Amino acid sequence: MTALDPDKEIPRHIAIIMDGNGRWAAARDLPRREGHRAGAESVEDVLRACGDLGVDYLTLYAFSSENWKRPESEIDALMGLLAHFLQEKTPTLMKNNIRLRVIGHLERLPERNRRQVRESIERTAANDGLTLVVALSYGSREEIVDAARALMRKAKAGVLDPEDLDGATFAEHLHTAGIPDPDLLVRTSGECRVSNFLLWQISYAEIVISEVLWPDFRREHLEAAIAEYQRRHRRFGGL
Ligand code: IPE
Ligand code: IPE
Ligand code: MG
């Protein structure tokens, strides 16, 4: 197993596309929801590891705006797991000084979920350790269109001169306002695509594809991804 380099930095913000739950279940002849259930354990392990390693932000892609295309039974299972996870784990978030934030269109979720999520956000609002950002009914193109719409409204109302618009102002209108861009983007299950996740924010993220299916993903796999990140030389267009 690759060890972390103590002389190199740990990424401040790690974003993860948690993929492969369905394949994990299929390989065991189990229904897909069992893969999602097992995936919740990976979330716990990775969250604990990020806290121990001193990561500041962990963003998890939990449900995309395109995932509404899935069968109702699978969506119900996912929403049930989310509600259960928040109910069970909010005390753990409190104990570990973790703050919860959500990006995406929360209003599309069932009322029960919205309430749970809002409660957890409120309860953890004053925590100043790791920030856990959960992407729920999130799609990056939608997010960018939302930002463009908000900016156009401001221009129309005369509070923003279009000539003054720059990247920083644009970023302040994304759902991720105030959150630094991810340094490391991990996708599990070997898929090499972004699937509408943080398109603006990952401009200079280092991308690591892990072959491990999300329900099998543990601290050691996260550390292997960070070790890979530490071997990279980030140039940001310079030398
Ligand atoms: C990721 O696993 C979880 C969600 C998208 C909600 P998948 O459900 O996409 O699993 P695969 O990709 O079909 O194996
Ligand atoms: C991306 O995974 C969304 C989440 C992990 C929540 P998908 O499994 O939905 O992505 P595609 O369909 O393979 O691109
Ligand atoms: Mg998938």
CSV table of C-alpha atoms and ligand atoms in Angstrom, one decimal:
chain,number,residue,atom,x,y,z
A,1,MET,CA,0.0,0.0,0.0
A,2,THR,CA,1.3,3.4,-0.9
A,3,ALA,CA,2.1,5.6,2.1
A,4,LEU,CA,1.3,9.2,2.3
A,5,ASP,CA,4.2,11.6,2.0
A,6,PRO,CA,4.4,13.6,5.3
A,7,ASP,CA,6.3,16.4,3.4
A,8,LYS,CA,3.6,16.9,0.9
A,9,GLU,CA,0.3,18.6,1.4
A,10,ILE,CA,-3.0,16.8,1.9
A,11,PRO,CA,-5.6,18.1,-0.5
A,12,ARG,CA,-7.7,20.8,1.2
A,13,HIS,CA,-10.8,19.8,-0.8
A,14,ILE,CA,-11.6,16.3,-2.0
A,15,ALA,CA,-14.6,15.6,-4.2
A,16,ILE,CA,-15.8,12.1,-4.9
A,17,ILE,CA,-18.1,10.6,-7.5
A,18,MET,CA,-19.3,7.6,-5.5
A,19,ASP,CA,-20.0,5.1,-8.3
A,20,GLY,CA,-20.5,1.4,-8.7
A,21,ASN,CA,-23.1,0.5,-6.1
A,22,GLY,CA,-25.3,-1.2,-8.6
A,23,ARG,CA,-22.5,-3.3,-10.0
A,24,TRP,CA,-21.4,-4.2,-6.5
A,25,ALA,CA,-24.9,-5.5,-5.8
A,26,ALA,CA,-25.3,-7.3,-9.2
A,27,ALA,CA,-22.0,-9.2,-8.5
A,28,ARG,CA,-23.6,-10.6,-5.4
A,29,ASP,CA,-27.1,-11.2,-6.9
A,30,LEU,CA,-28.5,-8.6,-4.6
A,31,PRO,CA,-31.0,-5.8,-5.5
A,32,ARG,CA,-29.4,-2.5,-6.3
A,33,ARG,CA,-30.6,-0.9,-3.1
A,34,GLU,CA,-28.3,-3.3,-1.2
A,35,GLY,CA,-25.4,-1.7,-3.0
A,36,HIS,CA,-26.5,1.7,-2.0
A,37,ARG,CA,-26.9,0.5,1.6
A,38,ALA,CA,-23.4,-0.9,1.6
A,39,GLY,CA,-22.2,2.4,0.1
A,40,ALA,CA,-23.3,4.3,3.2
A,41,GLU,CA,-20.7,2.4,5.2
A,42,SER,CA,-18.0,3.7,2.8
A,43,VAL,CA,-19.3,7.2,3.4
A,44,GLU,CA,-18.7,6.8,7.1
A,45,ASP,CA,-15.2,5.4,6.7
A,46,VAL,CA,-14.1,8.1,4.2
A,47,LEU,CA,-15.6,10.8,6.4
A,48,ARG,CA,-13.7,9.6,9.4
A,49,ALA,CA,-10.5,9.3,7.3
A,50,CYS,CA,-10.9,12.9,6.0
A,51,GLY,CA,-11.3,14.2,9.6
A,52,ASP,CA,-8.2,12.3,10.7
A,53,LEU,CA,-6.1,13.5,7.8
A,54,GLY,CA,-7.1,17.2,8.2
A,55,VAL,CA,-9.0,17.6,5.0
A,56,ASP,CA,-11.1,20.8,5.1
A,57,TYR,CA,-13.8,20.0,2.6
A,58,LEU,CA,-15.3,16.7,1.4
A,59,THR,CA,-17.8,16.9,-1.4
A,60,LEU,CA,-19.8,13.7,-2.2
A,61,TYR,CA,-21.9,13.2,-5.3
A,62,ALA,CA,-24.9,11.4,-3.8
A,63,PHE,CA,-27.7,12.0,-6.3
A,64,SER,CA,-27.5,13.7,-9.7
A,65,SER,CA,-30.2,15.7,-11.5
A,66,GLU,CA,-30.1,12.9,-14.1
A,67,ASN,CA,-30.6,10.1,-11.4
A,68,TRP,CA,-34.3,11.0,-11.4
A,69,LYS,CA,-34.5,8.9,-14.6
A,70,ARG,CA,-34.0,5.8,-12.5
A,71,PRO,CA,-36.9,3.5,-11.5
A,72,GLU,CA,-39.1,4.9,-8.7
A,73,SER,CA,-38.2,2.0,-6.4
A,74,GLU,CA,-34.5,2.7,-6.6
A,75,ILE,CA,-35.1,6.4,-6.0
A,76,ASP,CA,-37.3,5.6,-3.0
A,77,ALA,CA,-34.6,3.4,-1.6
A,78,LEU,CA,-31.9,6.1,-2.0
A,79,MET,CA,-34.1,8.7,-0.4
A,80,GLY,CA,-34.9,6.3,2.5
A,81,LEU,CA,-31.2,5.7,3.0
A,82,LEU,CA,-30.4,9.4,3.0
A,83,ALA,CA,-33.1,10.2,5.6
A,84,HIS,CA,-31.8,7.3,7.7
A,85,PHE,CA,-28.2,8.3,7.3
A,86,LEU,CA,-28.9,11.9,8.4
A,87,GLN,CA,-31.0,10.8,11.3
A,88,GLU,CA,-28.4,8.3,12.5
A,89,LYS,CA,-25.3,10.3,11.8
A,90,THR,CA,-26.1,13.9,12.7
A,91,PRO,CA,-24.9,13.2,16.3
A,92,THR,CA,-21.7,11.9,14.9
A,93,LEU,CA,-21.3,15.0,12.8
A,94,MET,CA,-21.8,17.1,15.9
A,95,LYS,CA,-19.3,15.0,17.9
A,96,ASN,CA,-16.7,15.4,15.2
A,97,ASN,CA,-17.3,19.1,14.6
A,98,ILE,CA,-18.4,18.4,11.0
A,99,ARG,CA,-20.5,21.0,9.2
A,100,LEU,CA,-23.0,19.8,6.6
A,101,ARG,CA,-23.7,21.8,3.4
A,102,VAL,CA,-25.8,20.8,0.4
A,103,ILE,CA,-25.5,21.7,-3.2
A,104,GLY,CA,-28.2,20.9,-5.8
A,105,HIS,CA,-32.0,21.3,-6.0
A,106,LEU,CA,-33.0,20.3,-2.5
A,107,GLU,CA,-36.6,21.4,-3.2
A,108,ARG,CA,-37.0,18.4,-5.6
A,109,LEU,CA,-36.5,15.9,-2.8
A,110,PRO,CA,-39.5,14.5,-0.9
A,111,GLU,CA,-40.6,16.7,2.0
A,112,ARG,CA,-39.3,14.2,4.6
A,113,ASN,CA,-35.8,14.4,3.2
A,114,ARG,CA,-35.8,18.2,2.8
A,115,ARG,CA,-36.8,18.5,6.5
A,116,GLN,CA,-34.0,16.1,7.6
A,117,VAL,CA,-31.4,17.8,5.5
A,118,ARG,CA,-32.4,21.3,6.7
A,119,GLU,CA,-32.4,20.1,10.3
A,120,SER,CA,-28.9,18.6,10.0
A,121,ILE,CA,-27.6,21.7,8.2
A,122,GLU,CA,-29.0,23.9,11.0
A,123,ARG,CA,-27.7,21.8,13.8
A,124,THR,CA,-24.2,21.6,12.4
A,125,ALA,CA,-24.0,25.2,11.2
A,126,ALA,CA,-21.6,26.4,13.9
A,127,ASN,CA,-19.2,23.5,13.6
A,128,ASP,CA,-15.9,24.6,12.2
A,129,GLY,CA,-14.0,21.3,11.5
A,130,LEU,CA,-14.4,19.4,8.2
A,131,THR,CA,-17.2,20.7,5.9
A,132,LEU,CA,-19.1,17.8,4.4
A,133,VAL,CA,-20.8,19.0,1.1
A,134,VAL,CA,-23.4,16.6,-0.2
A,135,ALA,CA,-24.6,17.0,-3.8
A,136,LEU,CA,-28.3,16.1,-3.9
A,137,SER,CA,-30.3,16.4,-7.1
A,138,TYR,CA,-27.2,18.2,-8.3
A,139,GLY,CA,-26.3,18.9,-11.9
A,140,SER,CA,-23.5,21.2,-12.8
A,141,ARG,CA,-25.0,22.5,-16.0
A,142,GLU,CA,-28.2,23.4,-14.0
A,143,GLU,CA,-26.0,25.1,-11.4
A,144,ILE,CA,-24.3,27.2,-14.1
A,145,VAL,CA,-27.6,28.1,-15.7
A,146,ASP,CA,-28.9,29.1,-12.2
A,147,ALA,CA,-25.9,31.4,-11.7
A,148,ALA,CA,-26.4,32.9,-15.2
A,149,ARG,CA,-30.0,33.6,-14.4
A,150,ALA,CA,-29.2,35.2,-11.1
A,151,LEU,CA,-26.6,37.4,-12.7
A,152,MET,CA,-29.0,38.4,-15.5
A,153,ARG,CA,-31.6,39.4,-13.0
A,154,LYS,CA,-29.1,41.6,-11.2
A,155,ALA,CA,-28.0,43.2,-14.5
A,156,LYS,CA,-31.7,43.7,-15.4
A,157,ALA,CA,-32.3,45.3,-12.0
A,158,GLY,CA,-29.3,47.6,-12.6
A,159,VAL,CA,-27.3,46.3,-9.6
A,160,LEU,CA,-24.7,44.7,-11.7
A,161,ASP,CA,-22.9,46.1,-14.7
A,162,PRO,CA,-22.3,43.2,-17.2
A,163,GLU,CA,-18.8,44.7,-17.8
A,164,ASP,CA,-17.9,44.1,-14.2
A,165,LEU,CA,-18.7,40.4,-14.3
A,166,ASP,CA,-15.6,38.3,-13.7
A,167,GLY,CA,-14.8,34.7,-12.7
A,168,ALA,CA,-14.9,35.4,-9.0
A,169,THR,CA,-18.3,37.0,-9.2
A,170,PHE,CA,-19.6,34.2,-11.3
A,171,ALA,CA,-18.3,31.6,-8.8
A,172,GLU,CA,-20.1,33.5,-6.0
A,173,HIS,CA,-23.4,32.7,-7.7
A,174,LEU,CA,-22.8,28.9,-7.9
A,175,HIS,CA,-24.2,26.6,-5.2
A,176,THR,CA,-20.6,26.2,-4.0
A,177,ALA,CA,-20.2,29.9,-3.2
A,178,GLY,CA,-17.6,30.3,-0.5
A,179,ILE,CA,-16.2,26.8,-0.9
A,180,PRO,CA,-12.7,26.5,-2.5
A,181,ASP,CA,-12.4,24.5,-5.7
A,182,PRO,CA,-11.6,20.8,-5.3
A,183,ASP,CA,-7.9,19.9,-5.4
A,184,LEU,CA,-8.6,16.2,-5.9
A,185,LEU,CA,-11.5,14.6,-7.7
A,186,VAL,CA,-11.9,10.8,-7.2
A,187,ARG,CA,-14.3,8.7,-9.2
A,188,THR,CA,-14.7,5.1,-8.2
A,189,SER,CA,-15.7,2.0,-10.2
A,190,GLY,CA,-13.3,2.7,-13.0
A,191,GLU,CA,-15.6,5.0,-15.0
A,192,CYS,CA,-13.6,7.9,-16.7
A,193,ARG,CA,-16.2,10.6,-16.9
A,194,VAL,CA,-17.4,13.6,-15.0
A,195,SER,CA,-21.2,13.0,-15.3
A,196,ASN,CA,-22.2,16.6,-14.8
A,197,PHE,CA,-20.3,17.1,-11.6
A,198,LEU,CA,-18.7,20.5,-10.6
A,199,LEU,CA,-17.8,21.3,-14.2
A,200,TRP,CA,-16.7,24.9,-13.3
A,201,GLN,CA,-15.0,24.0,-10.0
A,202,ILE,CA,-12.8,21.1,-11.2
A,203,SER,CA,-11.0,23.2,-13.8
A,204,TYR,CA,-7.6,22.5,-12.1
A,205,ALA,CA,-8.5,19.5,-9.9
A,206,GLU,CA,-6.2,16.4,-10.1
A,207,ILE,CA,-8.3,13.5,-11.2
A,208,VAL,CA,-7.8,10.0,-9.9
A,209,ILE,CA,-9.9,7.1,-11.1
A,210,SER,CA,-10.2,4.2,-8.7
A,211,GLU,CA,-11.1,0.8,-10.0
A,212,VAL,CA,-12.7,0.0,-6.6
A,213,LEU,CA,-16.5,-0.1,-6.5
A,214,TRP,CA,-17.9,2.5,-4.0
A,215,PRO,CA,-19.2,-0.1,-1.4
A,216,ASP,CA,-15.7,-1.5,-1.2
A,217,PHE,CA,-14.0,1.9,-1.0
A,218,ARG,CA,-12.2,2.4,2.3
A,219,ARG,CA,-9.6,4.6,4.0
A,220,GLU,CA,-6.8,2.7,2.3
A,221,HIS,CA,-8.2,3.5,-1.1
A,222,LEU,CA,-8.6,7.1,-0.3
A,223,GLU,CA,-5.1,7.3,1.0
A,224,ALA,CA,-3.9,5.6,-2.3
A,225,ALA,CA,-5.7,8.4,-4.2
A,226,ILE,CA,-4.1,11.1,-2.0
A,227,ALA,CA,-0.7,9.5,-2.5
A,228,GLU,CA,-1.3,9.6,-6.2
A,229,TYR,CA,-2.2,13.3,-5.9
A,230,GLN,CA,1.0,14.0,-3.9
A,231,ARG,CA,3.0,12.5,-6.8
A,232,ARG,CA,1.4,14.9,-9.3
A,233,HIS,CA,2.9,18.3,-10.2
A,234,ARG,CA,0.2,20.9,-10.4
A,235,ARG,CA,1.1,23.6,-12.8
A,236,PHE,CA,-2.1,25.7,-13.2
A,237,GLY,CA,-0.9,26.6,-16.7
A,238,GLY,CA,2.5,27.8,-15.5
A,239,LEU,CA,5.7,25.8,-15.3
B,1,IPE,C1,-23.7,5.2,-7.6
B,1,IPE,O1,-23.8,3.9,-8.0
B,1,IPE,C2,-24.8,5.7,-6.8
B,1,IPE,C3,-25.7,6.7,-7.4
B,1,IPE,C4,-25.6,7.1,-8.7
B,1,IPE,C5,-26.8,7.2,-6.7
B,1,IPE,P1,-24.7,3.5,-9.2
B,1,IPE,O2,-26.1,3.2,-8.7
B,1,IPE,O3,-24.5,4.4,-10.3
B,1,IPE,O4,-24.0,2.1,-9.5
B,1,IPE,P2,-23.6,1.5,-11.0
B,1,IPE,O5,-22.8,2.6,-11.7
B,1,IPE,O6,-24.9,1.2,-11.7
B,1,IPE,O7,-22.8,0.3,-10.7
B,2,IPE,C1,-22.9,9.8,-11.2
B,2,IPE,O1,-23.0,8.5,-11.3
B,2,IPE,C2,-23.8,10.3,-10.1
B,2,IPE,C3,-23.5,9.9,-8.8
B,2,IPE,C4,-22.5,9.2,-8.4
B,2,IPE,C5,-24.5,10.3,-7.8
B,2,IPE,P1,-23.9,7.8,-12.4
B,2,IPE,O2,-23.8,6.4,-12.3
B,2,IPE,O3,-25.3,8.4,-12.3
B,2,IPE,O4,-23.3,8.4,-13.8
B,2,IPE,P2,-23.3,7.8,-15.2
B,2,IPE,O5,-24.8,7.6,-15.6
B,2,IPE,O6,-22.6,6.5,-15.2
B,2,IPE,O7,-22.6,8.8,-16.1
B,3,MG,MG,-23.2,4.6,-11.9
